[in-house]
Amino acid sequence: MRRSRLSTVGGIGLLALVLSGCQLVEIDSALTTFEPAGPFAQRIDDLFWMVFWIATVIFVLVQGALVVTMILFRDRPNRKEPKQIHGNAKLEVVWTVIPAVILATVAVPTVSAVFDLTECSDDAMVVEVIGHQWWFEYRYPEQGGFTTANTMVIPTGEEVCATMTSEDVLHNFWVPALNGKRYLIPGQTTVLRLQADSDGEYWGHCAEFCGLSHSLMRARVHSVPRPEFDAWAARQTEPAPVPEEGSPEREGYEVFAQYCTQCHAVDFADNDSGVNDNILEEPVFNGPNLTHFADEYRTTFAGSALPEEGESFDDALKRWIANPPNVKPGSFMPDLGLTEAEIDAVITWLKSNK
Ligand code: HEC
Ligand SMILES: [Cu+2]
């Protein structure tokens, strides 16, 4: 008697310990698949709940039958052994056919969704997504072919066809409110449909381990009404101005010309003016395009890992330029050994690239 009470208490204690490891799902957390914001993520959510409820019904039926059997046929004094059903052909057929039918029922909508979610309609707007260690690059071939980084801007309520590849290793683009995960594969193109039905900011993450700073490779989608999208796209096609001699931006521009152009493209208005002869047309190494680094929607950088929560944009930028590998381990942007004055100057110039 004492023994069994002890084991009951022990069992409950153990269960409490195990359950304390679970946390109730925080519904407004950024990376949840339970808050679909458009038709493609909705499709996944619907499928999930369908399978969930089928599985729940099966669970209750099977466990119920088990409990009923245990009670009805439990051992009692003088009770004969119940009738055995081992090898009963009829039963064997029934419990093979029923699961097969259930699996087929689940497979049909699953397979059709898998194909549907990755085959864009013909009129969807194309955005090219290129994975890098450790940031996402976006190109807009239908809006004049400009290039941006970290924040993908899309028009609300319209289908966007992300055509994706990688420049180095495997990455995986995942913005759970808009669709499921899809690989970015060097040398191949994969396709993912995206759509947000309300304006807003949708966060995602690279979902394939891709090296040291994988955990700092975020994806961010900013969905805005069509007119605002058009205005944004028009801004992106504008070249960056070359700052005038003696202006506060000029000094930073010169720091950029000296240290940064082998990795960062900036599309200047006047590349033949002579002042930026030392600026390469094409970087040797592909870092983020900085032409519109300070655009009003481009509020995060370095794989959208910066600024950190509670940190100001300027502080984060200073920290980043002073020593990138300190912020993102393994970063391909090196510590360039700039002086404090050079860092401040280059930030002043960067922030003029609206
Ligand atoms: C050897 C190549 C290289 C050089 C040189 C370099 N960068 Fe970078 N830079 C990168 C790479 C790669 C990233 C993306 C890193 C990441 O997010 O993990 C980056 C990111 C940035 C970003 C964030 C951009 C964004 O939108 O995410 C800024 C700003 C930046 N660099 C400024 C500079 C400045 C200013 C200089 C010169 C003083 C410079 N970089 C020199 C390679 C370089
Ligand atoms: Cu990645």
mmCIF file of C-alpha atoms and ligand atoms in Angstrom:
data_model
loop_
_atom_site.group_PDB
_atom_site.id
_atom_site.type_symbol
_atom_site.label_atom_id
_atom_site.label_comp_id
_atom_site.label_asym_id
_atom_site.label_seq_id
_atom_site.Cartn_x
_atom_site.Cartn_y
_atom_site.Cartn_z
ATOM 1 C CA MET A 1 0.000 0.000 0.000
ATOM 2 C CA ARG A 2 2.662 2.500 1.086
ATOM 3 C CA ARG A 3 4.768 1.436 -1.793
ATOM 4 C CA SER A 4 2.125 2.079 -4.404
ATOM 5 C CA ARG A 5 1.315 5.505 -2.960
ATOM 6 C CA LEU A 6 4.978 6.343 -3.096
ATOM 7 C CA SER A 7 5.220 5.340 -6.730
ATOM 8 C CA THR A 8 2.077 7.371 -7.557
ATOM 9 C CA VAL A 9 3.584 10.472 -5.982
ATOM 10 C CA GLY A 10 6.870 9.776 -7.724
ATOM 11 C CA GLY A 11 5.079 9.327 -11.055
ATOM 12 C CA ILE A 12 3.189 12.600 -10.731
ATOM 13 C CA GLY A 13 6.400 14.372 -9.770
ATOM 14 C CA LEU A 14 8.175 12.988 -12.821
ATOM 15 C CA LEU A 15 5.311 13.992 -15.103
ATOM 16 C CA ALA A 16 5.380 17.531 -13.679
ATOM 17 C CA LEU A 17 9.102 17.673 -14.336
ATOM 18 C CA VAL A 18 8.657 16.566 -17.937
ATOM 19 C CA LEU A 19 5.770 18.999 -18.532
ATOM 20 C CA SER A 20 7.765 21.881 -17.089
ATOM 21 C CA GLY A 21 10.032 21.496 -20.121
ATOM 22 C CA CYS A 22 7.134 22.343 -22.443
ATOM 23 C CA GLN A 23 6.157 25.926 -22.915
ATOM 24 C CA LEU A 24 2.752 26.952 -24.100
ATOM 25 C CA VAL A 25 3.115 28.094 -27.691
ATOM 26 C CA GLU A 26 3.440 31.833 -27.688
ATOM 27 C CA ILE A 27 0.979 32.694 -30.418
ATOM 28 C CA ASP A 28 2.412 36.068 -31.345
ATOM 29 C CA SER A 29 5.982 34.831 -31.628
ATOM 30 C CA ALA A 30 7.461 35.744 -34.987
ATOM 31 C CA LEU A 31 8.267 32.278 -36.289
ATOM 32 C CA THR A 32 4.952 30.494 -35.913
ATOM 33 C CA THR A 33 3.202 28.559 -38.641
ATOM 34 C CA PHE A 34 -0.105 29.020 -36.815
ATOM 35 C CA GLU A 35 -0.654 32.590 -37.962
ATOM 36 C CA PRO A 36 -0.929 32.400 -41.734
ATOM 37 C CA ALA A 37 -1.061 35.832 -43.377
ATOM 38 C CA GLY A 38 -1.866 34.759 -46.933
ATOM 39 C CA PRO A 39 -3.390 31.951 -49.000
ATOM 40 C CA PHE A 40 -0.251 29.807 -49.258
ATOM 41 C CA ALA A 41 0.499 29.691 -45.557
ATOM 42 C CA GLN A 42 -3.253 29.217 -44.993
ATOM 43 C CA ARG A 43 -3.182 26.123 -47.160
ATOM 44 C CA ILE A 44 -0.449 24.613 -44.989
ATOM 45 C CA ASP A 45 -2.320 25.543 -41.823
ATOM 46 C CA ASP A 46 -5.559 23.951 -43.112
ATOM 47 C CA LEU A 47 -3.720 20.772 -43.990
ATOM 48 C CA PHE A 48 -2.087 20.680 -40.578
ATOM 49 C CA TRP A 49 -5.420 20.957 -38.741
ATOM 50 C CA MET A 50 -7.087 18.382 -40.982
ATOM 51 C CA VAL A 51 -4.357 15.839 -40.228
ATOM 52 C CA PHE A 52 -4.330 16.860 -36.582
ATOM 53 C CA TRP A 53 -8.057 16.170 -36.127
ATOM 54 C CA ILE A 54 -7.927 12.878 -38.031
ATOM 55 C CA ALA A 55 -5.037 11.805 -35.805
ATOM 56 C CA THR A 56 -6.907 12.950 -32.703
ATOM 57 C CA VAL A 57 -9.982 10.889 -33.570
ATOM 58 C CA ILE A 58 -7.818 7.835 -34.230
ATOM 59 C CA PHE A 59 -5.951 8.362 -30.976
ATOM 60 C CA VAL A 60 -9.142 8.559 -28.957
ATOM 61 C CA LEU A 61 -10.659 5.477 -30.674
ATOM 62 C CA VAL A 62 -7.541 3.322 -30.303
ATOM 63 C CA GLN A 63 -6.775 4.336 -26.730
ATOM 64 C CA GLY A 64 -10.459 4.060 -25.827
ATOM 65 C CA ALA A 65 -10.644 0.538 -27.206
ATOM 66 C CA LEU A 66 -7.516 -0.348 -25.276
ATOM 67 C CA VAL A 67 -8.892 0.946 -21.995
ATOM 68 C CA VAL A 68 -12.300 -0.718 -22.517
ATOM 69 C CA THR A 69 -10.570 -4.019 -23.324
ATOM 70 C CA MET A 70 -8.390 -3.795 -20.254
ATOM 71 C CA ILE A 71 -11.387 -3.240 -18.022
ATOM 72 C CA LEU A 72 -13.798 -5.745 -19.606
ATOM 73 C CA PHE A 73 -11.322 -8.570 -19.907
ATOM 74 C CA ARG A 74 -9.235 -8.028 -16.811
ATOM 75 C CA ASP A 75 -8.227 -11.039 -14.815
ATOM 76 C CA ARG A 76 -10.604 -12.144 -12.046
ATOM 77 C CA PRO A 77 -10.768 -15.180 -9.843
ATOM 78 C CA ASN A 78 -12.259 -18.140 -11.738
ATOM 79 C CA ARG A 79 -12.522 -16.219 -14.985
ATOM 80 C CA LYS A 80 -11.727 -18.193 -18.126
ATOM 81 C CA GLU A 81 -9.333 -16.884 -20.713
ATOM 82 C CA PRO A 82 -11.277 -14.668 -23.189
ATOM 83 C CA LYS A 83 -11.640 -15.693 -26.804
ATOM 84 C CA GLN A 84 -8.395 -15.177 -28.742
ATOM 85 C CA ILE A 85 -8.423 -13.404 -32.094
ATOM 86 C CA HIS A 86 -4.899 -14.020 -33.292
ATOM 87 C CA GLY A 87 -4.903 -14.979 -36.986
ATOM 88 C CA ASN A 88 -8.479 -13.862 -37.597
ATOM 89 C CA ALA A 89 -8.363 -13.125 -41.333
ATOM 90 C CA LYS A 90 -11.423 -10.864 -41.382
ATOM 91 C CA LEU A 91 -10.057 -8.616 -38.634
ATOM 92 C CA GLU A 92 -6.599 -8.516 -40.214
ATOM 93 C CA VAL A 93 -8.109 -7.297 -43.483
ATOM 94 C CA VAL A 94 -10.200 -4.641 -41.742
ATOM 95 C CA TRP A 95 -7.338 -3.144 -39.791
ATOM 96 C CA THR A 96 -5.101 -3.120 -42.818
ATOM 97 C CA VAL A 97 -7.651 -1.536 -45.143
ATOM 98 C CA ILE A 98 -8.818 1.209 -42.753
ATOM 99 C CA PRO A 99 -5.330 2.717 -42.188
ATOM 100 C CA ALA A 100 -4.613 2.450 -45.920
ATOM 101 C CA VAL A 101 -7.771 4.434 -46.681
ATOM 102 C CA ILE A 102 -6.879 7.038 -44.043
ATOM 103 C CA LEU A 103 -3.339 7.440 -45.413
ATOM 104 C CA ALA A 104 -4.670 7.823 -48.946
ATOM 105 C CA THR A 105 -7.168 10.431 -47.719
ATOM 106 C CA VAL A 106 -4.345 12.435 -46.183
ATOM 107 C CA ALA A 107 -1.976 11.925 -49.124
ATOM 108 C CA VAL A 108 -4.238 13.402 -51.806
ATOM 109 C CA PRO A 109 -4.492 16.962 -50.418
ATOM 110 C CA THR A 110 -0.903 16.815 -49.136
ATOM 111 C CA VAL A 111 0.673 15.969 -52.471
ATOM 112 C CA SER A 112 -1.468 18.481 -54.315
ATOM 113 C CA ALA A 113 -0.496 21.217 -51.812
ATOM 114 C CA VAL A 114 3.205 20.378 -52.098
ATOM 115 C CA PHE A 115 3.072 21.025 -55.846
ATOM 116 C CA ASP A 116 0.691 23.971 -55.661
ATOM 117 C CA LEU A 117 2.751 25.923 -53.154
ATOM 118 C CA THR A 118 5.771 25.962 -55.434
ATOM 119 C CA GLU A 119 4.245 26.566 -58.858
ATOM 120 C CA CYS A 120 3.675 30.266 -59.436
ATOM 121 C CA SER A 121 0.820 31.547 -61.548
ATOM 122 C CA ASP A 122 1.878 33.170 -64.812
ATOM 123 C CA ASP A 123 1.027 36.705 -63.755
ATOM 124 C CA ALA A 124 2.841 36.624 -60.409
ATOM 125 C CA MET A 125 5.484 39.308 -59.908
ATOM 126 C CA VAL A 126 8.986 37.815 -59.834
ATOM 127 C CA VAL A 127 11.466 38.607 -57.074
ATOM 128 C CA GLU A 128 14.814 36.860 -57.262
ATOM 129 C CA VAL A 129 16.163 35.669 -53.933
ATOM 130 C CA ILE A 130 19.866 34.912 -53.601
ATOM 131 C CA GLY A 131 21.243 33.318 -50.462
ATOM 132 C CA HIS A 132 24.636 34.352 -49.113
ATOM 133 C CA GLN A 133 26.501 33.533 -45.923
ATOM 134 C CA TRP A 134 24.660 35.114 -43.988
ATOM 135 C CA TRP A 135 22.096 37.348 -45.636
ATOM 136 C CA PHE A 136 19.411 37.308 -48.315
ATOM 137 C CA GLU A 137 19.698 39.401 -51.466
ATOM 138 C CA TYR A 138 16.619 40.419 -53.485
ATOM 139 C CA ARG A 139 16.455 41.476 -57.125
ATOM 140 C CA TYR A 140 13.474 42.939 -58.935
ATOM 141 C CA PRO A 141 13.832 42.120 -62.643
ATOM 142 C CA GLU A 142 10.382 43.503 -63.553
ATOM 143 C CA GLN A 143 10.923 46.884 -61.886
ATOM 144 C CA GLY A 144 14.107 47.877 -63.644
ATOM 145 C CA GLY A 145 16.405 45.234 -62.222
ATOM 146 C CA PHE A 146 17.527 46.888 -59.003
ATOM 147 C CA THR A 147 19.091 44.942 -56.134
ATOM 148 C CA THR A 148 18.411 45.210 -52.426
ATOM 149 C CA ALA A 149 19.174 43.199 -49.311
ATOM 150 C CA ASN A 150 17.615 41.902 -46.108
ATOM 151 C CA THR A 151 14.138 43.368 -46.499
ATOM 152 C CA MET A 152 11.993 42.025 -49.316
ATOM 153 C CA VAL A 153 9.289 44.547 -50.143
ATOM 154 C CA ILE A 154 6.124 43.147 -51.748
ATOM 155 C CA PRO A 155 2.712 44.520 -52.714
ATOM 156 C CA THR A 156 -0.103 43.417 -50.395
ATOM 157 C CA GLY A 157 -2.719 41.025 -51.718
ATOM 158 C CA GLU A 158 -0.722 40.012 -54.800
ATOM 159 C CA GLU A 159 1.111 36.824 -55.544
ATOM 160 C CA VAL A 160 4.886 37.136 -55.622
ATOM 161 C CA CYS A 161 6.978 34.463 -57.256
ATOM 162 C CA ALA A 162 10.264 34.074 -55.411
ATOM 163 C CA THR A 163 12.789 32.468 -57.762
ATOM 164 C CA MET A 164 15.643 31.449 -55.573
ATOM 165 C CA THR A 165 19.230 30.337 -55.717
ATOM 166 C CA SER A 166 22.371 30.472 -53.604
ATOM 167 C CA GLU A 167 25.777 31.932 -54.265
ATOM 168 C CA ASP A 168 27.637 29.728 -51.819
ATOM 169 C CA VAL A 169 26.143 26.908 -49.743
ATOM 170 C CA LEU A 170 22.646 25.515 -49.171
ATOM 171 C CA HIS A 171 20.265 27.975 -47.547
ATOM 172 C CA ASN A 172 16.543 27.734 -46.960
ATOM 173 C CA PHE A 173 14.068 30.589 -47.232
ATOM 174 C CA TRP A 174 11.321 30.409 -44.620
ATOM 175 C CA VAL A 175 8.788 33.086 -43.758
ATOM 176 C CA PRO A 176 6.153 31.016 -41.944
ATOM 177 C CA ALA A 177 3.318 33.553 -42.235
ATOM 178 C CA LEU A 178 3.624 33.472 -46.044
ATOM 179 C CA ASN A 179 4.570 29.903 -47.037
ATOM 180 C CA GLY A 180 6.617 26.888 -46.017
ATOM 181 C CA LYS A 181 10.340 26.307 -46.326
ATOM 182 C CA ARG A 182 12.222 25.959 -49.589
ATOM 183 C CA TYR A 183 15.874 25.317 -50.338
ATOM 184 C CA LEU A 184 18.208 27.781 -52.066
ATOM 185 C CA ILE A 185 20.621 25.597 -54.002
ATOM 186 C CA PRO A 186 23.835 26.760 -55.693
ATOM 187 C CA GLY A 187 23.511 26.353 -59.477
ATOM 188 C CA GLN A 188 19.768 25.640 -59.370
ATOM 189 C CA THR A 189 16.613 27.684 -59.230
ATOM 190 C CA THR A 190 13.786 26.838 -56.869
ATOM 191 C CA VAL A 191 10.453 28.595 -56.733
ATOM 192 C CA LEU A 192 8.188 29.608 -53.858
ATOM 193 C CA ARG A 193 4.881 31.508 -53.982
ATOM 194 C CA LEU A 194 4.446 34.278 -51.453
ATOM 195 C CA GLN A 195 1.471 36.433 -50.631
ATOM 196 C CA ALA A 196 0.484 38.614 -47.699
ATOM 197 C CA ASP A 197 -3.148 39.642 -47.448
ATOM 198 C CA SER A 198 -2.535 42.510 -45.058
ATOM 199 C CA ASP A 199 0.175 45.139 -44.825
ATOM 200 C CA GLY A 200 2.899 44.459 -42.357
ATOM 201 C CA GLU A 201 6.205 43.020 -41.438
ATOM 202 C CA TYR A 202 6.727 39.263 -41.689
ATOM 203 C CA TRP A 203 9.780 37.657 -40.196
ATOM 204 C CA GLY A 204 11.505 34.516 -41.258
ATOM 205 C CA HIS A 205 14.791 32.733 -40.994
ATOM 206 C CA CYS A 206 17.230 30.717 -43.022
ATOM 207 C CA ALA A 207 16.108 27.176 -42.226
ATOM 208 C CA GLU A 208 19.176 25.210 -43.264
ATOM 209 C CA PHE A 209 22.343 25.205 -41.209
ATOM 210 C CA CYS A 210 24.716 27.197 -43.423
ATOM 211 C CA GLY A 211 27.788 27.900 -41.332
ATOM 212 C CA LEU A 212 28.946 29.834 -38.301
ATOM 213 C CA SER A 213 26.420 32.664 -38.378
ATOM 214 C CA HIS A 214 23.413 30.673 -39.606
ATOM 215 C CA SER A 215 21.548 31.687 -36.458
ATOM 216 C CA LEU A 216 21.959 35.351 -37.506
ATOM 217 C CA MET A 217 20.565 34.933 -41.015
ATOM 218 C CA ARG A 218 17.045 36.241 -40.881
ATOM 219 C CA ALA A 219 14.552 36.963 -43.598
ATOM 220 C CA ARG A 220 12.188 39.884 -43.455
ATOM 221 C CA VAL A 221 9.291 40.695 -45.746
ATOM 222 C CA HIS A 222 7.607 44.070 -45.706
ATOM 223 C CA SER A 223 4.218 44.116 -47.393
ATOM 224 C CA VAL A 224 2.800 47.481 -48.458
ATOM 225 C CA PRO A 225 -0.157 48.637 -50.598
ATOM 226 C CA ARG A 226 0.499 48.592 -54.352
ATOM 227 C CA PRO A 227 0.929 52.396 -54.772
ATOM 228 C CA GLU A 228 3.512 52.449 -51.992
ATOM 229 C CA PHE A 229 5.253 49.474 -53.500
ATOM 230 C CA ASP A 230 5.455 51.273 -56.854
ATOM 231 C CA ALA A 231 6.832 54.392 -55.193
ATOM 232 C CA TRP A 232 9.412 52.305 -53.326
ATOM 233 C CA ALA A 233 10.443 50.494 -56.513
ATOM 234 C CA ALA A 234 10.774 53.830 -58.334
ATOM 235 C CA ARG A 235 13.050 55.109 -55.553
ATOM 236 C CA GLN A 236 15.240 51.998 -55.845
ATOM 237 C CA THR A 237 15.969 52.613 -59.497
ATOM 238 C CA GLU A 238 17.364 56.088 -58.726
ATOM 239 C CA PRO A 239 21.154 56.202 -58.626
ATOM 240 C CA ALA A 240 23.023 57.378 -55.525
ATOM 241 C CA PRO A 241 24.381 60.928 -55.666
ATOM 242 C CA VAL A 242 28.115 61.582 -55.517
ATOM 243 C CA PRO A 243 28.511 63.926 -52.510
ATOM 244 C CA GLU A 244 29.925 67.344 -53.263
ATOM 245 C CA GLU A 245 33.439 68.341 -52.213
ATOM 246 C CA GLY A 246 33.361 69.741 -48.704
ATOM 247 C CA SER A 247 29.937 68.286 -47.786
ATOM 248 C CA PRO A 248 29.667 66.208 -44.576
ATOM 249 C CA GLU A 249 28.940 63.090 -46.648
ATOM 250 C CA ARG A 250 31.984 63.528 -48.828
ATOM 251 C CA GLU A 251 34.457 62.297 -46.244
ATOM 252 C CA GLY A 252 32.508 59.074 -45.695
ATOM 253 C CA TYR A 253 32.157 58.602 -49.412
ATOM 254 C CA GLU A 254 35.939 58.712 -49.685
ATOM 255 C CA VAL A 255 36.337 56.152 -46.919
ATOM 256 C CA PHE A 256 33.921 53.966 -48.844
ATOM 257 C CA ALA A 257 35.855 54.435 -52.084
ATOM 258 C CA GLN A 258 39.070 53.460 -50.343
ATOM 259 C CA TYR A 259 37.987 50.465 -48.259
ATOM 260 C CA CYS A 260 34.658 49.050 -49.299
ATOM 261 C CA THR A 261 34.214 48.854 -53.063
ATOM 262 C CA GLN A 262 35.737 45.456 -53.649
ATOM 263 C CA CYS A 263 32.683 44.008 -51.890
ATOM 264 C CA HIS A 264 29.857 46.561 -52.055
ATOM 265 C CA ALA A 265 28.216 47.945 -55.166
ATOM 266 C CA VAL A 266 26.707 51.417 -55.088
ATOM 267 C CA ASP A 267 25.074 52.580 -58.289
ATOM 268 C CA PHE A 268 26.268 56.150 -58.621
ATOM 269 C CA ALA A 269 24.660 58.679 -60.919
ATOM 270 C CA ASP A 270 27.865 59.700 -62.525
ATOM 271 C CA ASN A 271 30.489 57.036 -62.646
ATOM 272 C CA ASP A 272 32.557 58.945 -65.204
ATOM 273 C CA SER A 273 32.902 62.161 -63.254
ATOM 274 C CA GLY A 274 36.477 61.302 -62.346
ATOM 275 C CA VAL A 275 35.892 61.553 -58.612
ATOM 276 C CA ASN A 276 35.144 57.900 -58.246
ATOM 277 C CA ASP A 277 37.657 56.436 -60.616
ATOM 278 C CA ASN A 278 38.738 54.109 -57.863
ATOM 279 C CA ILE A 279 35.215 52.754 -57.405
ATOM 280 C CA LEU A 280 34.841 49.388 -59.039
ATOM 281 C CA GLU A 281 31.870 48.928 -61.334
ATOM 282 C CA GLU A 282 31.471 45.353 -60.167
ATOM 283 C CA PRO A 283 32.623 44.221 -56.729
ATOM 284 C CA VAL A 284 34.991 41.269 -56.608
ATOM 285 C CA PHE A 285 33.074 39.757 -53.728
ATOM 286 C CA ASN A 286 29.335 40.126 -53.568
ATOM 287 C CA GLY A 287 28.301 41.973 -50.401
ATOM 288 C CA PRO A 288 24.947 43.763 -50.027
ATOM 289 C CA ASN A 289 24.243 46.546 -52.536
ATOM 290 C CA LEU A 290 24.342 49.786 -50.554
ATOM 291 C CA THR A 291 22.764 52.194 -53.076
ATOM 292 C CA HIS A 292 19.631 52.645 -50.952
ATOM 293 C CA PHE A 293 20.938 51.405 -47.646
ATOM 294 C CA ALA A 294 19.008 54.095 -45.733
ATOM 295 C CA ASP A 295 15.664 53.615 -47.478
ATOM 296 C CA GLU A 296 12.743 53.964 -45.091
ATOM 297 C CA TYR A 297 11.793 50.268 -45.408
ATOM 298 C CA ARG A 298 15.360 48.980 -45.098
ATOM 299 C CA THR A 299 15.487 49.264 -41.342
ATOM 300 C CA THR A 300 17.514 46.145 -40.612
ATOM 301 C CA PHE A 301 20.871 44.970 -41.906
ATOM 302 C CA ALA A 302 23.499 42.244 -41.684
ATOM 303 C CA GLY A 303 21.024 39.468 -42.413
ATOM 304 C CA SER A 304 18.352 41.449 -40.520
ATOM 305 C CA ALA A 305 20.206 40.465 -37.351
ATOM 306 C CA LEU A 306 20.842 44.149 -36.588
ATOM 307 C CA PRO A 307 19.819 46.334 -34.892
ATOM 308 C CA GLU A 308 19.193 44.038 -31.945
ATOM 309 C CA GLU A 309 16.083 44.567 -29.863
ATOM 310 C CA GLY A 310 16.331 47.864 -28.006
ATOM 311 C CA GLU A 311 19.433 48.976 -29.912
ATOM 312 C CA SER A 312 19.370 52.058 -32.138
ATOM 313 C CA PHE A 313 20.125 51.733 -35.846
ATOM 314 C CA ASP A 314 23.168 54.023 -35.545
ATOM 315 C CA ASP A 315 24.671 52.198 -32.577
ATOM 316 C CA ALA A 316 24.245 48.882 -34.340
ATOM 317 C CA LEU A 317 25.798 50.235 -37.539
ATOM 318 C CA LYS A 318 28.769 51.549 -35.626
ATOM 319 C CA ARG A 319 29.247 48.221 -33.882
ATOM 320 C CA TRP A 320 28.976 46.424 -37.202
ATOM 321 C CA ILE A 321 31.446 48.519 -39.202
ATOM 322 C CA ALA A 322 33.942 48.619 -36.332
ATOM 323 C CA ASN A 323 34.226 44.838 -36.183
ATOM 324 C CA PRO A 324 31.817 42.673 -38.211
ATOM 325 C CA PRO A 325 33.162 39.235 -37.203
ATOM 326 C CA ASN A 326 32.662 40.273 -33.609
ATOM 327 C CA VAL A 327 28.943 40.705 -34.312
ATOM 328 C CA LYS A 328 28.549 37.814 -36.747
ATOM 329 C CA PRO A 329 31.129 35.075 -36.202
ATOM 330 C CA GLY A 330 32.865 34.154 -39.438
ATOM 331 C CA SER A 331 31.524 37.210 -41.280
ATOM 332 C CA PHE A 332 33.022 37.741 -44.716
ATOM 333 C CA MET A 333 33.165 41.461 -44.039
ATOM 334 C CA PRO A 334 36.478 41.837 -42.213
ATOM 335 C CA ASP A 335 37.470 44.233 -39.473
ATOM 336 C CA LEU A 336 38.923 46.964 -41.678
ATOM 337 C CA GLY A 337 40.693 48.754 -38.860
ATOM 338 C CA LEU A 338 38.928 52.063 -39.473
ATOM 339 C CA THR A 339 39.443 54.940 -37.061
ATOM 340 C CA GLU A 340 36.491 56.212 -35.031
ATOM 341 C CA ALA A 341 36.391 59.311 -37.263
ATOM 342 C CA GLU A 342 36.330 57.197 -40.430
ATOM 343 C CA ILE A 343 33.521 55.060 -39.052
ATOM 344 C CA ASP A 344 31.429 58.111 -38.155
ATOM 345 C CA ALA A 345 32.071 59.624 -41.559
ATOM 346 C CA VAL A 346 31.117 56.490 -43.468
ATOM 347 C CA ILE A 347 27.931 56.207 -41.391
ATOM 348 C CA THR A 348 26.994 59.804 -42.228
ATOM 349 C CA TRP A 349 27.425 58.994 -45.898
ATOM 350 C CA LEU A 350 25.602 55.618 -45.675
ATOM 351 C CA LYS A 351 22.636 57.330 -44.063
ATOM 352 C CA SER A 352 22.404 59.763 -46.949
ATOM 353 C CA ASN A 353 21.787 56.832 -49.319
ATOM 354 C CA LYS A 354 18.021 57.082 -49.029
HETATM 355 C C1 HEC B 1 35.724 41.735 -48.073
HETATM 356 C C2 HEC B 1 34.407 42.187 -48.377
HETATM 357 C C3 HEC B 1 33.848 43.397 -47.685
HETATM 358 C C4 HEC B 1 34.410 44.621 -47.464
HETATM 359 C C5 HEC B 1 35.810 45.076 -47.847
HETATM 360 C C6 HEC B 1 33.405 45.433 -46.841
HETATM 361 N N1 HEC B 1 32.272 44.711 -46.653
HETATM 362 FE FE1 HEC B 1 30.565 45.386 -45.815
HETATM 363 N N2 HEC B 1 29.738 43.556 -46.018
HETATM 364 C C7 HEC B 1 30.338 42.471 -46.595
HETATM 365 C C8 HEC B 1 29.473 41.332 -46.459
HETATM 366 C C9 HEC B 1 29.760 39.931 -46.967
HETATM 367 C C10 HEC B 1 28.327 41.773 -45.782
HETATM 368 C C11 HEC B 1 27.127 40.927 -45.366
HETATM 369 C C12 HEC B 1 27.486 40.296 -44.057
HETATM 370 C C13 HEC B 1 26.381 39.595 -43.338
HETATM 371 O O1 HEC B 1 25.250 40.098 -43.281
HETATM 372 O O2 HEC B 1 26.648 38.519 -42.795
HETATM 373 C C14 HEC B 1 28.523 43.187 -45.532
HETATM 374 C C15 HEC B 1 27.570 43.989 -44.921
HETATM 375 C C16 HEC B 1 27.693 45.342 -44.796
HETATM 376 C C17 HEC B 1 26.655 46.217 -44.347
HETATM 377 C C18 HEC B 1 25.223 45.799 -44.003
HETATM 378 C C19 HEC B 1 24.420 45.893 -45.280
HETATM 379 C C20 HEC B 1 23.064 45.268 -45.208
HETATM 380 O O3 HEC B 1 22.112 45.830 -45.756
HETATM 381 O O4 HEC B 1 22.954 44.176 -44.635
HETATM 382 C C21 HEC B 1 27.156 47.483 -44.347
HETATM 383 C C22 HEC B 1 26.423 48.748 -43.973
HETATM 384 C C23 HEC B 1 28.514 47.389 -44.789
HETATM 385 N N3 HEC B 1 28.815 46.081 -45.061
HETATM 386 C C24 HEC B 1 29.356 48.471 -44.907
HETATM 387 C C25 HEC B 1 30.679 48.370 -45.296
HETATM 388 C C26 HEC B 1 31.580 49.479 -45.313
HETATM 389 C C27 HEC B 1 31.231 50.894 -44.937
HETATM 390 C C28 HEC B 1 32.779 48.990 -45.745
HETATM 391 C C29 HEC B 1 34.055 49.745 -45.911
HETATM 392 C C30 HEC B 1 34.509 50.499 -44.782
HETATM 393 C C31 HEC B 1 32.605 47.571 -46.005
HETATM 394 N N4 HEC B 1 31.330 47.241 -45.720
HETATM 395 C C32 HEC B 1 33.603 46.752 -46.474
HETATM 396 C C33 HEC B 1 31.588 42.441 -47.191
HETATM 397 C C34 HEC B 1 32.496 43.472 -47.159
HETATM 398 CU CU CU B 2 21.560 30.287 -44.575
#
